Amino acid sequence: MTNVNDDAKGILERISSMCSNAESVLNLCMLGFLKNKVELLDDAQRISRLVHDEENETVSMLSGVNKNDESEKNRFKTLAVVVGQIEMATDVMDNMVRHIRVKINEKLLFGDKAANEVTQLFKETLDVLKTAKDAILTKNELLRKHVCDKYDSISRLVCDYSEEHEERLIMGICQPKSASLYLNIVDSQSKVAMHIKQAIERYFSQ
């Protein structure tokens, strides 16, 4: 966004902060999953609350901005949608935290293949969040494309992994409860990436 006024710059900084905090939430989810530590999930929930607070504060700021013409009204409406999509991505991560917490508390095991697949998806989705933050600050078209392409890649991986995992479940290779948690966690990765992609596409549409 070029020649933005001070209000818009302040809002962009807040949106960038939301992206950074959302990235931290997802990273803590990944570490909690890998290290089987609920304390890391507690940290994820604490930072998640910051994202939700930032969303409320940013929407209030957007509502209070003096919009002089129709183009400015549309710009701030777009930013409100972007903020909402980032919060929805965080809602999905909140749900992911609950699933990982169950896995840890009930000492449920994932096979090496499933654990590696989940880890790969975490890393891919973290890349989406990091790139989205940079895209919002720079409005670089290449970064927008990277986010969209990465979402497509994550979506395909989740579909492939889920189908293969369901086959392993039918063959009795994995336990039903572990399988359910696995499927929820990998599906959450796709949903997080989807919301971030939608935020970026809306942002670049203005």
mmCIF file of C-alpha atoms in Angstrom:
data_model
loop_
_atom_site.group_PDB
_atom_site.id
_atom_site.type_symbol
_atom_site.label_atom_id
_atom_site.label_comp_id
_atom_site.label_asym_id
_atom_site.label_seq_id
_atom_site.Cartn_x
_atom_site.Cartn_y
_atom_site.Cartn_z
ATOM 1 C CA MET A 1 0.000 0.000 0.000
ATOM 2 C CA THR A 2 1.565 3.291 -1.056
ATOM 3 C CA ASN A 3 1.106 6.737 0.473
ATOM 4 C CA VAL A 4 -0.922 5.413 3.373
ATOM 5 C CA ASN A 5 -1.848 7.844 6.105
ATOM 6 C CA ASP A 6 -0.673 7.545 9.690
ATOM 7 C CA ASP A 7 -3.812 5.671 10.752
ATOM 8 C CA ALA A 8 -3.293 3.043 8.070
ATOM 9 C CA LYS A 9 0.399 2.699 8.948
ATOM 10 C CA GLY A 10 -0.458 2.114 12.596
ATOM 11 C CA ILE A 11 -3.039 -0.480 11.624
ATOM 12 C CA LEU A 12 -0.566 -2.256 9.341
ATOM 13 C CA GLU A 13 1.892 -2.444 12.225
ATOM 14 C CA ARG A 14 -0.804 -4.024 14.369
ATOM 15 C CA ILE A 15 -1.662 -6.525 11.636
ATOM 16 C CA SER A 16 2.033 -7.362 11.288
ATOM 17 C CA SER A 17 2.174 -7.942 15.048
ATOM 18 C CA MET A 18 -0.830 -10.256 14.801
ATOM 19 C CA CYS A 19 0.967 -12.273 12.119
ATOM 20 C CA SER A 20 4.122 -12.480 14.258
ATOM 21 C CA ASN A 21 2.160 -13.664 17.279
ATOM 22 C CA ALA A 22 0.186 -16.156 15.197
ATOM 23 C CA GLU A 23 3.491 -17.508 13.894
ATOM 24 C CA SER A 24 4.700 -17.874 17.488
ATOM 25 C CA VAL A 25 1.528 -19.763 18.416
ATOM 26 C CA LEU A 26 2.030 -22.227 15.582
ATOM 27 C CA ASN A 27 5.724 -22.656 16.372
ATOM 28 C CA LEU A 28 4.885 -23.444 19.999
ATOM 29 C CA CYS A 29 2.265 -25.944 18.813
ATOM 30 C CA MET A 30 4.947 -27.654 16.736
ATOM 31 C CA LEU A 31 7.448 -27.699 19.619
ATOM 32 C CA GLY A 32 4.792 -28.963 22.033
ATOM 33 C CA PHE A 33 3.968 -31.740 19.571
ATOM 34 C CA LEU A 34 7.621 -32.687 19.034
ATOM 35 C CA LYS A 35 8.714 -32.458 22.679
ATOM 36 C CA ASN A 36 5.480 -33.675 24.314
ATOM 37 C CA LYS A 37 5.444 -30.655 26.637
ATOM 38 C CA VAL A 38 2.122 -29.173 27.708
ATOM 39 C CA GLU A 39 3.978 -26.121 29.048
ATOM 40 C CA LEU A 40 4.704 -25.110 25.450
ATOM 41 C CA LEU A 41 1.010 -25.429 24.671
ATOM 42 C CA ASP A 42 0.257 -23.188 27.656
ATOM 43 C CA ASP A 43 2.595 -20.602 26.142
ATOM 44 C CA ALA A 44 0.816 -20.993 22.794
ATOM 45 C CA GLN A 45 -2.543 -20.300 24.432
ATOM 46 C CA ARG A 46 -1.167 -17.232 26.203
ATOM 47 C CA ILE A 47 0.107 -15.745 22.933
ATOM 48 C CA SER A 48 -3.104 -16.745 21.169
ATOM 49 C CA ARG A 49 -5.026 -14.560 23.611
ATOM 50 C CA LEU A 50 -2.792 -11.658 22.553
ATOM 51 C CA VAL A 51 -3.821 -12.202 18.928
ATOM 52 C CA HIS A 52 -7.498 -12.137 19.882
ATOM 53 C CA ASP A 53 -6.949 -8.987 21.950
ATOM 54 C CA GLU A 54 -5.088 -7.382 19.044
ATOM 55 C CA GLU A 55 -7.982 -8.234 16.746
ATOM 56 C CA ASN A 56 -10.469 -6.490 19.031
ATOM 57 C CA GLU A 57 -8.245 -3.447 19.424
ATOM 58 C CA THR A 58 -7.532 -3.190 15.695
ATOM 59 C CA VAL A 59 -11.197 -3.473 14.735
ATOM 60 C CA SER A 60 -11.992 -0.750 17.279
ATOM 61 C CA MET A 61 -9.248 1.401 15.779
ATOM 62 C CA LEU A 62 -10.623 0.813 12.287
ATOM 63 C CA SER A 63 -14.109 1.761 13.430
ATOM 64 C CA GLY A 64 -12.848 5.013 14.904
ATOM 65 C CA VAL A 65 -10.841 6.160 11.889
ATOM 66 C CA ASN A 66 -12.168 9.185 10.026
ATOM 67 C CA LYS A 67 -12.702 7.940 6.473
ATOM 68 C CA ASN A 68 -12.958 10.921 4.155
ATOM 69 C CA ASP A 69 -13.905 9.218 0.891
ATOM 70 C CA GLU A 70 -15.198 5.965 -0.538
ATOM 71 C CA SER A 71 -11.736 4.635 -1.401
ATOM 72 C CA GLU A 72 -10.569 5.079 2.194
ATOM 73 C CA LYS A 73 -13.730 3.382 3.482
ATOM 74 C CA ASN A 74 -13.046 0.415 1.215
ATOM 75 C CA ARG A 75 -9.394 0.318 2.281
ATOM 76 C CA PHE A 76 -10.271 0.118 5.955
ATOM 77 C CA LYS A 77 -13.031 -2.406 5.280
ATOM 78 C CA THR A 78 -10.429 -4.563 3.542
ATOM 79 C CA LEU A 79 -8.073 -4.265 6.509
ATOM 80 C CA ALA A 80 -10.898 -5.344 8.828
ATOM 81 C CA VAL A 81 -11.388 -8.476 6.710
ATOM 82 C CA VAL A 82 -7.634 -9.185 6.815
ATOM 83 C CA VAL A 83 -7.637 -8.890 10.605
ATOM 84 C CA GLY A 84 -10.633 -11.213 10.835
ATOM 85 C CA GLN A 85 -8.959 -13.875 8.702
ATOM 86 C CA ILE A 86 -5.831 -13.818 10.871
ATOM 87 C CA GLU A 87 -7.988 -14.266 13.969
ATOM 88 C CA MET A 88 -9.829 -17.178 12.320
ATOM 89 C CA ALA A 89 -6.471 -18.812 11.597
ATOM 90 C CA THR A 90 -5.658 -18.394 15.288
ATOM 91 C CA ASP A 91 -9.005 -19.973 16.221
ATOM 92 C CA VAL A 92 -7.951 -23.017 14.216
ATOM 93 C CA MET A 93 -4.639 -23.093 16.097
ATOM 94 C CA ASP A 94 -6.522 -22.941 19.402
ATOM 95 C CA ASN A 95 -8.314 -26.100 18.330
ATOM 96 C CA MET A 96 -4.994 -27.653 17.307
ATOM 97 C CA VAL A 97 -3.615 -26.952 20.786
ATOM 98 C CA ARG A 98 -6.502 -28.920 22.290
ATOM 99 C CA HIS A 99 -5.800 -31.932 20.069
ATOM 100 C CA ILE A 100 -2.076 -31.915 20.819
ATOM 101 C CA ARG A 101 -2.826 -31.564 24.538
ATOM 102 C CA VAL A 102 -4.983 -34.712 24.389
ATOM 103 C CA LYS A 103 -2.173 -36.560 22.594
ATOM 104 C CA ILE A 104 0.316 -35.593 25.311
ATOM 105 C CA ASN A 105 -1.949 -36.105 28.325
ATOM 106 C CA GLU A 106 -3.164 -39.498 27.157
ATOM 107 C CA LYS A 107 0.322 -40.549 25.997
ATOM 108 C CA LEU A 108 -0.919 -41.424 22.525
ATOM 109 C CA LEU A 109 1.790 -42.394 20.059
ATOM 110 C CA PHE A 110 2.215 -41.431 16.407
ATOM 111 C CA GLY A 111 4.321 -43.602 14.128
ATOM 112 C CA ASP A 112 7.458 -42.131 12.587
ATOM 113 C CA LYS A 113 5.714 -41.571 9.261
ATOM 114 C CA ALA A 114 2.783 -39.700 10.832
ATOM 115 C CA ALA A 115 5.075 -37.631 13.072
ATOM 116 C CA ASN A 116 7.279 -36.668 10.122
ATOM 117 C CA GLU A 117 4.243 -35.682 8.049
ATOM 118 C CA VAL A 118 2.832 -33.492 10.817
ATOM 119 C CA THR A 119 6.227 -31.849 11.334
ATOM 120 C CA GLN A 120 6.599 -31.125 7.631
ATOM 121 C CA LEU A 121 3.157 -29.506 7.546
ATOM 122 C CA PHE A 122 3.999 -27.383 10.576
ATOM 123 C CA LYS A 123 7.104 -26.077 8.815
ATOM 124 C CA GLU A 124 5.235 -25.390 5.576
ATOM 125 C CA THR A 125 2.466 -23.524 7.404
ATOM 126 C CA LEU A 126 4.971 -21.524 9.447
ATOM 127 C CA ASP A 127 6.468 -20.399 6.150
ATOM 128 C CA VAL A 128 3.033 -19.165 5.058
ATOM 129 C CA LEU A 129 2.669 -17.060 8.210
ATOM 130 C CA LYS A 130 6.164 -15.601 7.992
ATOM 131 C CA THR A 131 5.769 -14.734 4.317
ATOM 132 C CA ALA A 132 2.329 -13.231 4.917
ATOM 133 C CA LYS A 133 3.752 -10.821 7.477
ATOM 134 C CA ASP A 134 6.406 -9.680 5.016
ATOM 135 C CA ALA A 135 3.829 -9.430 2.219
ATOM 136 C CA ILE A 136 1.628 -7.139 4.311
ATOM 137 C CA LEU A 137 4.516 -4.844 5.155
ATOM 138 C CA THR A 138 5.929 -4.655 1.618
ATOM 139 C CA LYS A 139 2.953 -5.487 -0.623
ATOM 140 C CA ASN A 140 5.359 -7.481 -2.743
ATOM 141 C CA GLU A 141 3.555 -9.442 -5.465
ATOM 142 C CA LEU A 142 6.107 -12.264 -5.376
ATOM 143 C CA LEU A 143 5.396 -12.793 -1.684
ATOM 144 C CA ARG A 144 1.652 -12.878 -2.373
ATOM 145 C CA LYS A 145 2.219 -15.562 -4.999
ATOM 146 C CA HIS A 146 4.450 -17.528 -2.636
ATOM 147 C CA VAL A 147 1.682 -17.604 0.001
ATOM 148 C CA CYS A 148 -0.908 -18.767 -2.545
ATOM 149 C CA ASP A 149 1.385 -21.414 -4.046
ATOM 150 C CA LYS A 150 2.383 -22.659 -0.609
ATOM 151 C CA TYR A 151 -1.273 -22.996 0.398
ATOM 152 C CA ASP A 152 -1.935 -25.079 -2.720
ATOM 153 C CA SER A 153 1.027 -27.307 -1.827
ATOM 154 C CA ILE A 154 -0.131 -27.718 1.793
ATOM 155 C CA SER A 155 -3.661 -28.510 0.672
ATOM 156 C CA ARG A 156 -2.410 -31.265 -1.646
ATOM 157 C CA LEU A 157 -0.146 -32.712 1.042
ATOM 158 C CA VAL A 158 -2.965 -32.768 3.597
ATOM 159 C CA CYS A 159 -5.227 -34.556 1.122
ATOM 160 C CA ASP A 160 -2.558 -37.130 0.264
ATOM 161 C CA TYR A 161 -1.485 -37.689 3.864
ATOM 162 C CA SER A 162 -5.070 -38.037 5.068
ATOM 163 C CA GLU A 163 -5.933 -40.630 2.439
ATOM 164 C CA GLU A 164 -2.809 -42.653 3.198
ATOM 165 C CA HIS A 165 -3.465 -42.444 6.936
ATOM 166 C CA GLU A 166 -7.052 -43.621 6.540
ATOM 167 C CA GLU A 167 -5.735 -46.615 4.613
ATOM 168 C CA ARG A 168 -3.330 -47.408 7.458
ATOM 169 C CA LEU A 169 -6.238 -47.160 9.892
ATOM 170 C CA ILE A 170 -8.302 -49.619 7.834
ATOM 171 C CA MET A 171 -5.321 -51.999 7.775
ATOM 172 C CA GLY A 172 -5.069 -51.785 11.564
ATOM 173 C CA ILE A 173 -1.610 -50.200 11.510
ATOM 174 C CA CYS A 174 -2.680 -47.269 13.713
ATOM 175 C CA GLN A 175 -5.155 -46.840 16.562
ATOM 176 C CA PRO A 176 -8.477 -45.038 15.976
ATOM 177 C CA LYS A 177 -7.948 -42.331 18.619
ATOM 178 C CA SER A 178 -4.427 -41.541 17.418
ATOM 179 C CA ALA A 179 -5.703 -41.497 13.834
ATOM 180 C CA SER A 180 -8.455 -39.047 14.714
ATOM 181 C CA LEU A 181 -5.990 -36.682 16.370
ATOM 182 C CA TYR A 182 -3.599 -36.979 13.432
ATOM 183 C CA LEU A 183 -6.334 -36.147 10.919
ATOM 184 C CA ASN A 184 -7.508 -33.167 12.953
ATOM 185 C CA ILE A 185 -3.988 -31.779 13.319
ATOM 186 C CA VAL A 186 -3.106 -32.072 9.622
ATOM 187 C CA ASP A 187 -6.472 -30.676 8.544
ATOM 188 C CA SER A 188 -5.888 -27.714 10.864
ATOM 189 C CA GLN A 189 -2.664 -26.907 9.001
ATOM 190 C CA SER A 190 -4.599 -26.585 5.757
ATOM 191 C CA LYS A 191 -7.226 -24.384 7.393
ATOM 192 C CA VAL A 192 -4.622 -22.061 8.923
ATOM 193 C CA ALA A 193 -2.939 -21.658 5.534
ATOM 194 C CA MET A 194 -6.322 -21.113 3.866
ATOM 195 C CA HIS A 195 -7.285 -18.241 6.190
ATOM 196 C CA ILE A 196 -3.891 -16.587 5.757
ATOM 197 C CA LYS A 197 -4.080 -16.957 1.987
ATOM 198 C CA GLN A 198 -7.544 -15.376 2.006
ATOM 199 C CA ALA A 199 -6.226 -12.508 4.134
ATOM 200 C CA ILE A 200 -3.380 -11.867 1.699
ATOM 201 C CA GLU A 201 -5.584 -12.098 -1.380
ATOM 202 C CA ARG A 202 -8.035 -9.614 0.121
ATOM 203 C CA TYR A 203 -5.221 -7.297 1.120
ATOM 204 C CA PHE A 204 -3.722 -7.313 -2.379
ATOM 205 C CA SER A 205 -7.141 -6.758 -4.001
ATOM 206 C CA GLN A 206 -7.311 -3.132 -2.869
#
